[in-house]
mmCIF file of C-alpha atoms in Angstrom:
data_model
loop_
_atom_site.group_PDB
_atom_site.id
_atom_site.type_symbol
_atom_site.label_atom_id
_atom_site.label_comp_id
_atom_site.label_asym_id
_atom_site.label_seq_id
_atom_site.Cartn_x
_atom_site.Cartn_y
_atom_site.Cartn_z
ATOM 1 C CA UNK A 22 -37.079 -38.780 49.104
ATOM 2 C CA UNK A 23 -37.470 -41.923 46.787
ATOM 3 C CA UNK A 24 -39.535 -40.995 44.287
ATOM 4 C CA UNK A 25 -42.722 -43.156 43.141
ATOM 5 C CA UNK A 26 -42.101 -46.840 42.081
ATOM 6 C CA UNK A 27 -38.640 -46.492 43.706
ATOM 7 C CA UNK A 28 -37.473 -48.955 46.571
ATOM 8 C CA UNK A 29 -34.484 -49.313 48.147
ATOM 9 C CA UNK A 30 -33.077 -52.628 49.553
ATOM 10 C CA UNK A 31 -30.563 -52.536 52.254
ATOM 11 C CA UNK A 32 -28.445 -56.147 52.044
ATOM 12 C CA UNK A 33 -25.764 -57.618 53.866
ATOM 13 C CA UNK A 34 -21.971 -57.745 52.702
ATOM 14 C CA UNK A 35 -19.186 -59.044 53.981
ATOM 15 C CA UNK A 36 -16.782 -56.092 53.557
ATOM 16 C CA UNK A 37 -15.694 -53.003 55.989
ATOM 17 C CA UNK A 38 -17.888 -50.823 53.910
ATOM 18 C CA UNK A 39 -21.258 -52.172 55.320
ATOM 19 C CA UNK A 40 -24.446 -52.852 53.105
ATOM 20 C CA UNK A 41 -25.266 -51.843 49.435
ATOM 21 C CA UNK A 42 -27.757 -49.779 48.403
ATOM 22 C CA UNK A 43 -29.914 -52.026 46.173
ATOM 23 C CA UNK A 44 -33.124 -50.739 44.207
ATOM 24 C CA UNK A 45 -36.240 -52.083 43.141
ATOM 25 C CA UNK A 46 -37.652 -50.021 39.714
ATOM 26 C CA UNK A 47 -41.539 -50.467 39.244
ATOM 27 C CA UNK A 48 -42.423 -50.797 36.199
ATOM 28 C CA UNK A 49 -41.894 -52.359 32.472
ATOM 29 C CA UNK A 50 -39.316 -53.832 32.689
ATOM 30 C CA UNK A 51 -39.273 -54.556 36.739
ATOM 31 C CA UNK A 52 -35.449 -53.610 37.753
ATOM 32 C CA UNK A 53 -33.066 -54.819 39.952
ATOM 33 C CA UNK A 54 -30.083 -52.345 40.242
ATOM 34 C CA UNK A 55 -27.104 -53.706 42.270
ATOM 35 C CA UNK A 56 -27.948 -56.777 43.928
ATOM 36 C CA UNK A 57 -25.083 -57.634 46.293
ATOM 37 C CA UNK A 58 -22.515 -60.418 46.981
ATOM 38 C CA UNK A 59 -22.746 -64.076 46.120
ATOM 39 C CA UNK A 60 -23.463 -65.316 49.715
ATOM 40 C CA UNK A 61 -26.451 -66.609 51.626
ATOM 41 C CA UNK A 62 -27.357 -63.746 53.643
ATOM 42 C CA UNK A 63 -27.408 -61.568 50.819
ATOM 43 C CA UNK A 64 -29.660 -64.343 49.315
ATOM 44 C CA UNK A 65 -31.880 -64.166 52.233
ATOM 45 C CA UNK A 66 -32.186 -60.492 52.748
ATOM 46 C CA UNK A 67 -32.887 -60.068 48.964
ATOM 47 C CA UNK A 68 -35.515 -62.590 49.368
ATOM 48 C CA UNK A 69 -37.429 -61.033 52.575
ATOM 49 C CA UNK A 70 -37.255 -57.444 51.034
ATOM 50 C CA UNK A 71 -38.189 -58.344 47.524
ATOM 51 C CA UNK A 72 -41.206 -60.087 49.436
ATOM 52 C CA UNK A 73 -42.226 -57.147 51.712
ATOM 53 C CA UNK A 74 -43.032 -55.116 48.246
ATOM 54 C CA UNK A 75 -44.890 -58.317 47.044
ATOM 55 C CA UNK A 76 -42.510 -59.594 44.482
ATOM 56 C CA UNK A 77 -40.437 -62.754 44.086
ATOM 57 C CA UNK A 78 -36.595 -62.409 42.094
ATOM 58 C CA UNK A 79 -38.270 -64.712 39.845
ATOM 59 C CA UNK A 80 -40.664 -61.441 38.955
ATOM 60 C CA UNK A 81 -37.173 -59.248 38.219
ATOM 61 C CA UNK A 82 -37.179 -58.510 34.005
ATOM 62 C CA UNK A 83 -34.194 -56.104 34.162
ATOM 63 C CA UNK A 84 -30.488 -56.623 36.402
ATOM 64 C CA UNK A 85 -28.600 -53.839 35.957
ATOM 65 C CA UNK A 86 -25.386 -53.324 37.452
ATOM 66 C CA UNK A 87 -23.222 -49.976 38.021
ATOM 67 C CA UNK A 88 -19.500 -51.328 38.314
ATOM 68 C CA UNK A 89 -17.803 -54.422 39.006
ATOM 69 C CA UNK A 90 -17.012 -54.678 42.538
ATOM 70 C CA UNK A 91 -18.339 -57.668 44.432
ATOM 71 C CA UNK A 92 -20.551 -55.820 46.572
ATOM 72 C CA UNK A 93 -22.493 -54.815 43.533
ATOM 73 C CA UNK A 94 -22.307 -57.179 40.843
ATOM 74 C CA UNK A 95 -21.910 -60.414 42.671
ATOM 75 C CA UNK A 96 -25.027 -62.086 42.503
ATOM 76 C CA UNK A 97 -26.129 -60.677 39.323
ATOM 77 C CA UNK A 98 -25.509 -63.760 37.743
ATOM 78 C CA UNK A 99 -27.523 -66.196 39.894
ATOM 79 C CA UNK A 100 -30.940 -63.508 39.376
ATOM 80 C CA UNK A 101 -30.650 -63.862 35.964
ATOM 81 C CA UNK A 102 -30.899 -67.342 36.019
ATOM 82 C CA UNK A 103 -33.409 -67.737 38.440
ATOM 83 C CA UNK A 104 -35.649 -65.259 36.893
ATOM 84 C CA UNK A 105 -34.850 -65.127 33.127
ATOM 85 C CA UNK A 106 -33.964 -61.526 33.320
ATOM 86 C CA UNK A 107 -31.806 -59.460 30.901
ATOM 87 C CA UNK A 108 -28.433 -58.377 32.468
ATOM 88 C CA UNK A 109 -27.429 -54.361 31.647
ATOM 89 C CA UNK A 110 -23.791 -53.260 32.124
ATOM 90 C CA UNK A 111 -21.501 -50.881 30.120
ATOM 91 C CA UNK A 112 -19.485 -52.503 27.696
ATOM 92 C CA UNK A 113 -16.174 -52.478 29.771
ATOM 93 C CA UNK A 114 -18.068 -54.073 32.629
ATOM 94 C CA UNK A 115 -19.823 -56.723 29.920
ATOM 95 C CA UNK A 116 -15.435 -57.361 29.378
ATOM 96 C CA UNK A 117 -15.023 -57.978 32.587
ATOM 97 C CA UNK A 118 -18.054 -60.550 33.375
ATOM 98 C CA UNK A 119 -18.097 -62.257 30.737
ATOM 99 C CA UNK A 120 -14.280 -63.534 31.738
ATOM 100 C CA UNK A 121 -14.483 -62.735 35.144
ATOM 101 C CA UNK A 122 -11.211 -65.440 36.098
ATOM 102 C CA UNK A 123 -9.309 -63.710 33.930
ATOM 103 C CA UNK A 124 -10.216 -60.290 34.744
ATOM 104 C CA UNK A 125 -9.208 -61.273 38.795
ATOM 105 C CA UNK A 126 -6.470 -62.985 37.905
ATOM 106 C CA UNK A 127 -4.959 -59.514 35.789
ATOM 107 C CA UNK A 128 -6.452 -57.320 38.813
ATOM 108 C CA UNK A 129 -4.726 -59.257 41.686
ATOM 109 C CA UNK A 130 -1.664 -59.246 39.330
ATOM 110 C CA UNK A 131 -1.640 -55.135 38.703
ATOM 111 C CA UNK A 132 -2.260 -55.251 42.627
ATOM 112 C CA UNK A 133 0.367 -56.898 43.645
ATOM 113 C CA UNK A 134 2.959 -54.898 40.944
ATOM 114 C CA UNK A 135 1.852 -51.727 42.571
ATOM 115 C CA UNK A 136 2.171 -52.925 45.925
ATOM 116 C CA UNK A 137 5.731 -54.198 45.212
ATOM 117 C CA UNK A 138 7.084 -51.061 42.884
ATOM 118 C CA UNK A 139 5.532 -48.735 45.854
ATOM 119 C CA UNK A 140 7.170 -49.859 49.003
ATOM 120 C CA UNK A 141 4.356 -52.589 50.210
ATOM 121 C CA UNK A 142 6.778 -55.268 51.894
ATOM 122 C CA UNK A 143 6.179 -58.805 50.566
ATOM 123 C CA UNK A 144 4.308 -59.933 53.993
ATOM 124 C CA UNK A 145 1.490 -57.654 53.521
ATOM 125 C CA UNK A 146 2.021 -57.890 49.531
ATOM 126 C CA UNK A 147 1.069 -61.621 50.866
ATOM 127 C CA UNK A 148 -1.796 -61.041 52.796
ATOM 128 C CA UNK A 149 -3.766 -58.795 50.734
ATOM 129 C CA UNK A 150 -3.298 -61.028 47.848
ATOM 130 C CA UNK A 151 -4.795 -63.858 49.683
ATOM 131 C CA UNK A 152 -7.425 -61.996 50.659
ATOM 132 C CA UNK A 153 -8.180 -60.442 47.192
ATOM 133 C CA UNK A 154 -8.296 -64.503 45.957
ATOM 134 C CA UNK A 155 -10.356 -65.323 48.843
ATOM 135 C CA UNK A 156 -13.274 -62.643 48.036
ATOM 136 C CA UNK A 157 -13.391 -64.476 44.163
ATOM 137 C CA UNK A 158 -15.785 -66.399 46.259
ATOM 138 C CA UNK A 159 -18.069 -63.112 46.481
ATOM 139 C CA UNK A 160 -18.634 -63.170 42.392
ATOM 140 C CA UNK A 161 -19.417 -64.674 39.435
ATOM 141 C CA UNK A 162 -19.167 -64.471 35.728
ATOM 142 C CA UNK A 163 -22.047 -63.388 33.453
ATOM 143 C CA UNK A 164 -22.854 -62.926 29.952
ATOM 144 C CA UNK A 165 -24.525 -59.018 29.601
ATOM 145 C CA UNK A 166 -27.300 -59.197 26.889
ATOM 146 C CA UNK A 167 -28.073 -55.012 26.961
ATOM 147 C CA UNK A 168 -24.601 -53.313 26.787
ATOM 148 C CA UNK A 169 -25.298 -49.603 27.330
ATOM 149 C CA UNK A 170 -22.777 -47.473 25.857
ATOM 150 C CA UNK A 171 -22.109 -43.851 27.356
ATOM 151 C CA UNK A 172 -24.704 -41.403 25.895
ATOM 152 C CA UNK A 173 -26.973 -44.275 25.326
ATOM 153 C CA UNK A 174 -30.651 -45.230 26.541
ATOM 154 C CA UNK A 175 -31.463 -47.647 28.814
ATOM 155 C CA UNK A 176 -35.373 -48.189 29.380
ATOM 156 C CA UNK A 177 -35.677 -49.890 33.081
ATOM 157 C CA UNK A 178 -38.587 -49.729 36.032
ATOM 158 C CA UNK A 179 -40.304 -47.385 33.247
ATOM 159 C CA UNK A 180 -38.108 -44.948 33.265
ATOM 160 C CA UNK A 181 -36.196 -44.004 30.304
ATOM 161 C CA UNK A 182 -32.549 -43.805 32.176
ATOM 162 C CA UNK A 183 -28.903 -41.874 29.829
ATOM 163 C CA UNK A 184 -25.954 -43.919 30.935
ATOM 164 C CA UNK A 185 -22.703 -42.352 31.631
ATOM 165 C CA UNK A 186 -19.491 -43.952 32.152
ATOM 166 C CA UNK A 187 -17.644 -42.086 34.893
ATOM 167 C CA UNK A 188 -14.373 -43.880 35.696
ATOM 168 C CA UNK A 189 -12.397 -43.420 38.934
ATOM 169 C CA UNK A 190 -13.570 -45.448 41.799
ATOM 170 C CA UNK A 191 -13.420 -48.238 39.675
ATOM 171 C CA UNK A 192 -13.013 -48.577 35.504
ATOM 172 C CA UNK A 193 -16.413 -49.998 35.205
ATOM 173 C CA UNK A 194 -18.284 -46.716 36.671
ATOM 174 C CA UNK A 195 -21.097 -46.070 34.699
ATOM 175 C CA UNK A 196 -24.215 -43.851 36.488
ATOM 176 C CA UNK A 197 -28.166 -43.777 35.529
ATOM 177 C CA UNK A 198 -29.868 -40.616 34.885
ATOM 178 C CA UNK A 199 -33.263 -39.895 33.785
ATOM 179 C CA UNK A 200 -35.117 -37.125 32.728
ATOM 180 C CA UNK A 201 -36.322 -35.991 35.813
ATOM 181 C CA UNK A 202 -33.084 -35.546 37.973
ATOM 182 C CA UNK A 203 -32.867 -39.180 39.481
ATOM 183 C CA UNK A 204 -29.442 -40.165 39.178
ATOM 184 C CA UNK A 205 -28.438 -43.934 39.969
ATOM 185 C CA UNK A 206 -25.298 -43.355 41.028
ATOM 186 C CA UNK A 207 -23.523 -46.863 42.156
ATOM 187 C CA UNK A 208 -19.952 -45.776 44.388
ATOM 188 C CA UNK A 209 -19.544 -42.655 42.069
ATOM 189 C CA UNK A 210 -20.915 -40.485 44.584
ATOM 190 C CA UNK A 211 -21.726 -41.132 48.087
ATOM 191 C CA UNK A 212 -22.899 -38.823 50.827
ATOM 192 C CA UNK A 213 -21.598 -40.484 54.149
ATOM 193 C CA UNK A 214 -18.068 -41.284 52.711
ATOM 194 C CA UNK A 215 -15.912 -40.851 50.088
ATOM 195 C CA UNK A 216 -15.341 -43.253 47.152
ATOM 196 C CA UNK A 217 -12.280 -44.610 47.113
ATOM 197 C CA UNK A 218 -10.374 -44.194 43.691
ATOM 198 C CA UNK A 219 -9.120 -47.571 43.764
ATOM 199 C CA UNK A 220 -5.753 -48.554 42.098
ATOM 200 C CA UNK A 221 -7.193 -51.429 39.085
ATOM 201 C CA UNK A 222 -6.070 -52.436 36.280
ATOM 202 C CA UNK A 223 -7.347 -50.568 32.753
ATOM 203 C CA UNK A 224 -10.071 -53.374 31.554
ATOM 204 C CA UNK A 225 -8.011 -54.360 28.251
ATOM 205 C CA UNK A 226 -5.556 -56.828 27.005
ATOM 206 C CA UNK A 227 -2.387 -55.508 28.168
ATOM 207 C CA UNK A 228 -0.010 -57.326 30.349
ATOM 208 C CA UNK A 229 -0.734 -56.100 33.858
ATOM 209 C CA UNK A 230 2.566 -55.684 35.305
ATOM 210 C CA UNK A 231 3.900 -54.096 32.465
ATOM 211 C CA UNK A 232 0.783 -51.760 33.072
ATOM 212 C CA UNK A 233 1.753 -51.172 36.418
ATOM 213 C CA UNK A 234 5.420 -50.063 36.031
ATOM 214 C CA UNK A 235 4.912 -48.122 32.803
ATOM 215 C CA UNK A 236 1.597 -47.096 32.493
ATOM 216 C CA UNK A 237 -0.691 -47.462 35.557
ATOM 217 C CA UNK A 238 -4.106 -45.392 35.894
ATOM 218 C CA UNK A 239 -4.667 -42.667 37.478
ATOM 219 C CA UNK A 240 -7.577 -43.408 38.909
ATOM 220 C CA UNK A 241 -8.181 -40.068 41.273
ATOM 221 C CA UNK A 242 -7.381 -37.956 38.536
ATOM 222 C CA UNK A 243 -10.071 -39.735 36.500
ATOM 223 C CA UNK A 244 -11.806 -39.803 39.517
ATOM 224 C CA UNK A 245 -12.268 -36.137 39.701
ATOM 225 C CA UNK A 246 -12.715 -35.662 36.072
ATOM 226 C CA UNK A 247 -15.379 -37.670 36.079
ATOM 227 C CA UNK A 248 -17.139 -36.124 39.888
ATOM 228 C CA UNK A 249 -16.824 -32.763 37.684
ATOM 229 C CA UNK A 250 -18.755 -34.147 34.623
ATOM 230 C CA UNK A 251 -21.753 -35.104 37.420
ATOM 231 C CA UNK A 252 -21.426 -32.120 38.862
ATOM 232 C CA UNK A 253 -22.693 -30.220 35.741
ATOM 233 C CA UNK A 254 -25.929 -32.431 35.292
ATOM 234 C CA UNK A 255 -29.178 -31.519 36.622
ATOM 235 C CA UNK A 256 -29.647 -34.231 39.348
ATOM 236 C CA UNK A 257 -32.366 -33.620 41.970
ATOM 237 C CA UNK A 258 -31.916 -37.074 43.800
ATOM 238 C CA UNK A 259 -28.692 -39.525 43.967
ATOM 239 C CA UNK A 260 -29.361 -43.234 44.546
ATOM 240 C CA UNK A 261 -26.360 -44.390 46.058
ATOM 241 C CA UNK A 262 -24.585 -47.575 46.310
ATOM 242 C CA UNK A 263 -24.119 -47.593 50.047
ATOM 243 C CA UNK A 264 -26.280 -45.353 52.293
ATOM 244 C CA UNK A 265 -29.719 -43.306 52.120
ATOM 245 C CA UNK A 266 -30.491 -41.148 48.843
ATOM 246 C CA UNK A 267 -29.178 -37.211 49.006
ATOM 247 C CA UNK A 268 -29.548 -33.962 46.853
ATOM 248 C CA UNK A 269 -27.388 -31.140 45.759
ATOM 249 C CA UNK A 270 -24.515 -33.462 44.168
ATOM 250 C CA UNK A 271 -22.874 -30.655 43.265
ATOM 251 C CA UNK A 272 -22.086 -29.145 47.380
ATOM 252 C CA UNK A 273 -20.746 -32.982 47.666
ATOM 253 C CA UNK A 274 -18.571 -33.175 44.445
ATOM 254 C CA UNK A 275 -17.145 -29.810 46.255
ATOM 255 C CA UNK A 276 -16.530 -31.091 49.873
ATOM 256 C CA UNK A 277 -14.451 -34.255 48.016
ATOM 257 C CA UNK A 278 -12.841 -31.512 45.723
ATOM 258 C CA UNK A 279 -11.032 -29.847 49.015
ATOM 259 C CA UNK A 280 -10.859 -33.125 50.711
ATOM 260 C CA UNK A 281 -8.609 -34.263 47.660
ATOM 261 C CA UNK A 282 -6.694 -31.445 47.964
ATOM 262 C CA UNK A 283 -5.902 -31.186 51.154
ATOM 263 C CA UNK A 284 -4.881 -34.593 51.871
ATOM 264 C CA UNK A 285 -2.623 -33.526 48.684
ATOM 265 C CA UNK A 286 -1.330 -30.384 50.214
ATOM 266 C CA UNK A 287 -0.199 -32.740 53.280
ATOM 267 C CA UNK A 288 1.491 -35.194 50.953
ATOM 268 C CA UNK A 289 3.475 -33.102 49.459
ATOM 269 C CA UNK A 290 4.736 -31.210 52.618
ATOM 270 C CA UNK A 291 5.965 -34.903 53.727
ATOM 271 C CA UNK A 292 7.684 -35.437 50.232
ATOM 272 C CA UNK A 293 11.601 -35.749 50.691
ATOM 273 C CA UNK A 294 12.862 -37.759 47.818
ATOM 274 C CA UNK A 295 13.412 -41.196 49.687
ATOM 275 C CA UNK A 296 9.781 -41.811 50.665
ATOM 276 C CA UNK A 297 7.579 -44.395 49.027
ATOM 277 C CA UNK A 298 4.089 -44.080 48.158
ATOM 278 C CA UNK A 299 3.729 -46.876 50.909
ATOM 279 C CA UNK A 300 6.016 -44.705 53.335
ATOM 280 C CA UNK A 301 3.422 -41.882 53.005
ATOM 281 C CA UNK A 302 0.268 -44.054 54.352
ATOM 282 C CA UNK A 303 1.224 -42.951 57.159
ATOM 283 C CA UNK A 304 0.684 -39.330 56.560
ATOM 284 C CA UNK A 305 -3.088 -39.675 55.876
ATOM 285 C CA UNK A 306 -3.773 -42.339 58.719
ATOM 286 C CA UNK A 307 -2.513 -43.073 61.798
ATOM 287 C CA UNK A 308 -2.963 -47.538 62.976
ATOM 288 C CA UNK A 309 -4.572 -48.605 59.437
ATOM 289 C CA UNK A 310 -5.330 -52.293 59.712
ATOM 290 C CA UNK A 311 -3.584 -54.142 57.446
ATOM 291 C CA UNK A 312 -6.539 -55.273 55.588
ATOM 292 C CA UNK A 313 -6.989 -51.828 53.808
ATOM 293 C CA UNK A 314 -3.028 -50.729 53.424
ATOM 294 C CA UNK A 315 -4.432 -51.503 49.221
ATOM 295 C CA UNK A 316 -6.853 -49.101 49.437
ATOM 296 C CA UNK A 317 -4.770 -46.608 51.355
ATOM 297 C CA UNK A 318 -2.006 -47.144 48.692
ATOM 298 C CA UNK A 319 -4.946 -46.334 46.205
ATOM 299 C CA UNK A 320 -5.446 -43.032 47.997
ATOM 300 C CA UNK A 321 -2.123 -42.133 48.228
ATOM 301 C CA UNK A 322 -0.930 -42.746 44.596
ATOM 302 C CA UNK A 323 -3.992 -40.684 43.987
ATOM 303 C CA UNK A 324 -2.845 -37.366 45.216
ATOM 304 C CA UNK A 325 0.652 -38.302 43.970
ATOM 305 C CA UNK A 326 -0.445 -38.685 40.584
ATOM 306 C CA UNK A 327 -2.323 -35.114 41.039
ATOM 307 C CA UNK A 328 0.952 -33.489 42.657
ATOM 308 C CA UNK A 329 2.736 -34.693 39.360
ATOM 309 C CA UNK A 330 0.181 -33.454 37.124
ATOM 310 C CA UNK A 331 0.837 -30.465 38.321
ATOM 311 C CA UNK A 332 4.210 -29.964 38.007
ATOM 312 C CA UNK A 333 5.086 -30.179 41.554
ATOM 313 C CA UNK A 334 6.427 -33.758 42.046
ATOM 314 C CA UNK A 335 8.911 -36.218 39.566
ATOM 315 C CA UNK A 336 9.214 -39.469 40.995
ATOM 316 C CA UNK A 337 12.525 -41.690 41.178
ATOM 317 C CA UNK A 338 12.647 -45.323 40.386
ATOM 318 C CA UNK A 339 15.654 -46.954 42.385
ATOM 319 C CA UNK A 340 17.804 -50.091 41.461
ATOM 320 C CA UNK A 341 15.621 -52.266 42.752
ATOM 321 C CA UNK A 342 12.503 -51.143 41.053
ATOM 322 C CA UNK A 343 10.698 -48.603 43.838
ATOM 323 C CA UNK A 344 9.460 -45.694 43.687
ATOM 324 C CA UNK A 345 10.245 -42.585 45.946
ATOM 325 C CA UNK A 346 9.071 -38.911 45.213
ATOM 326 C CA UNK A 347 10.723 -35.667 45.008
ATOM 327 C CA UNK A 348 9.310 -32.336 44.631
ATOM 328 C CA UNK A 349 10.614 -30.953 41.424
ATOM 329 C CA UNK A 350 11.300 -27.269 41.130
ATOM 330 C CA UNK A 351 8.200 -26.119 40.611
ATOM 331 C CA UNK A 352 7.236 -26.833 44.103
ATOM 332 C CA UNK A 353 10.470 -25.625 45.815
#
């Protein structure tokens, strides 16, 4: 399915999700798209598959990276010094590198804020900040000299590639498209599972916590505003961020349409008026590991958000600063 001059790298990460997707363009100027963690085997894999299609990362010209997670962008930094090459992001990903410290340290903050005004208890609160700190270790900082803005052109692997910024799984989703239906896509759409719409913080100056109890995103609905905007492109092939390339985007962007509204539909039949956000996990899972209670908490807040849109939940902040949910009249 990959068209000509197109190769896809499969590398190692250390996260539940498995490998990322990275790609190889052919061509002026020769691309790297994605190219994993900061860690050895990483380092190693790039290394062996890089030299199975005859080239060295010293050869790389172009890095360009879809969002900021760590699995993506994390050794973008060390490429570009080892091969000289030009670093492409959007411009709220170029934020976020170029202070990257900073931009963790406000992230782990909104984190924990959510966690705390939506019923986490402070022991996991506790352990998933530690572990957010301890995956700094997957990442670096980097200074982006091609910032792409949405609508713009990006020339890579000799393609001429449209950038799009499609927020939702993360704030720094931006997808690839060229003009003859090859889409790199990052996490904005996968075929195997669905992208989480992960509760960060808006990449900005704003204090964080003050973010999270008055103004938090809402990532799935800017999630699904943004799977609808892909949806009405002509893509005939998605290059993922994790998994094998797919067609016909738009029967996907449907299937996580209904998924997202029936895990909604379930949520709000378990609504009662005392029940956190965290107290509706739950609902959606049965034995989550602890590990990924953040990323459930992102799901759930999600639909909440969604339910509220439409008219069909309020929520109630108690004495104490938590959230529960109600279903307003609308819904009765």
């Amino acid at each position: 399915m990959l068209p000509d001059g197109v190769h896809r790298l499969e590398l190692p990460t250390p996260f539940q999700i498995g490998p990322v997707s990275c790609y190889v363009l052919r061509g002026a100027p020769l691309t790297l798209v994605d190219p994993g963690p900061l860690r050895d085997k990483t380092r190693a894999a790039l290394d062996e598959g890089l030299r199975a299609l005859g080239l060295r990362v010293e050869d790389v010209e172009l890095v360009v990276v879809t969002h900021q997670h760590h699995d993506h962008a994390g050794l973008a930094a060390e490429v570009v010094r080892l091969s000289g090459a030009r670093l492409a992001t959007s411009a709220r990903l170029a934020a976020y590198l170029a202070d990257y410290e900073r931009a963790m340290d406000r992230d782990d903050a909104y984190a924990v804020a959510m966690m705390r005004r939506h019923g986490i208890d402070d022991d996991v609160r506790g352990t998933l900040d530690d572990i957010s700190r301890s995956f700094r270790r997957y990442a670096e900082g980097a200074a982006v000299d091609v910032v792409v803005g949405d609508g713009e052109r990006l020339v890579a692997g000799g393609r001429t590639f449209t950038a799009y910024e499609r927020p939702g799984h993360s704030p720094t989703d931006t997808i690839f498209a060229d003009g003859g239906g090859l889409l790199v896509g990052g996490d904005h759409l996968l075929e195997k599972i669905s992208s989480n719409p992960i509760a960060h913080v808006p990449i900005d100056d704003r204090d964080p916590v003050e973010v999270a109890t008055r103004e938090p995103r809402r990532a799935l609905v800017e999630y699904l505003t943004s799977m609808r905007a892909t949806a009405a492109m002509e893509i005939s092939v998605v290059l993922p961020g994790h998994g094998e390339p797919f067609a016909d985007h738009r029967a996907l962007v449907a299937t996580r349409e209904e998924m997202h509204a029936r895990r909604a539909r379930r949520i709000l039949l378990a609504v009662d008026g005392t029940r956190t956000a965290a107290d509706m996990i739950g609902v959606l899972w049965r034995a989550l590991p602890v590990t990924q209670h953040y990323l459930a908490l992102s799901e759930v807040l999600g639909h909440l958000d969604l339910l509220a849109a439409d008219g069909l939940l309020e929520a109630l902040e108690r004495d104490d600063g938590v959230v529960t949910w109600r279903r307003s009249r609308a819904a009765a």
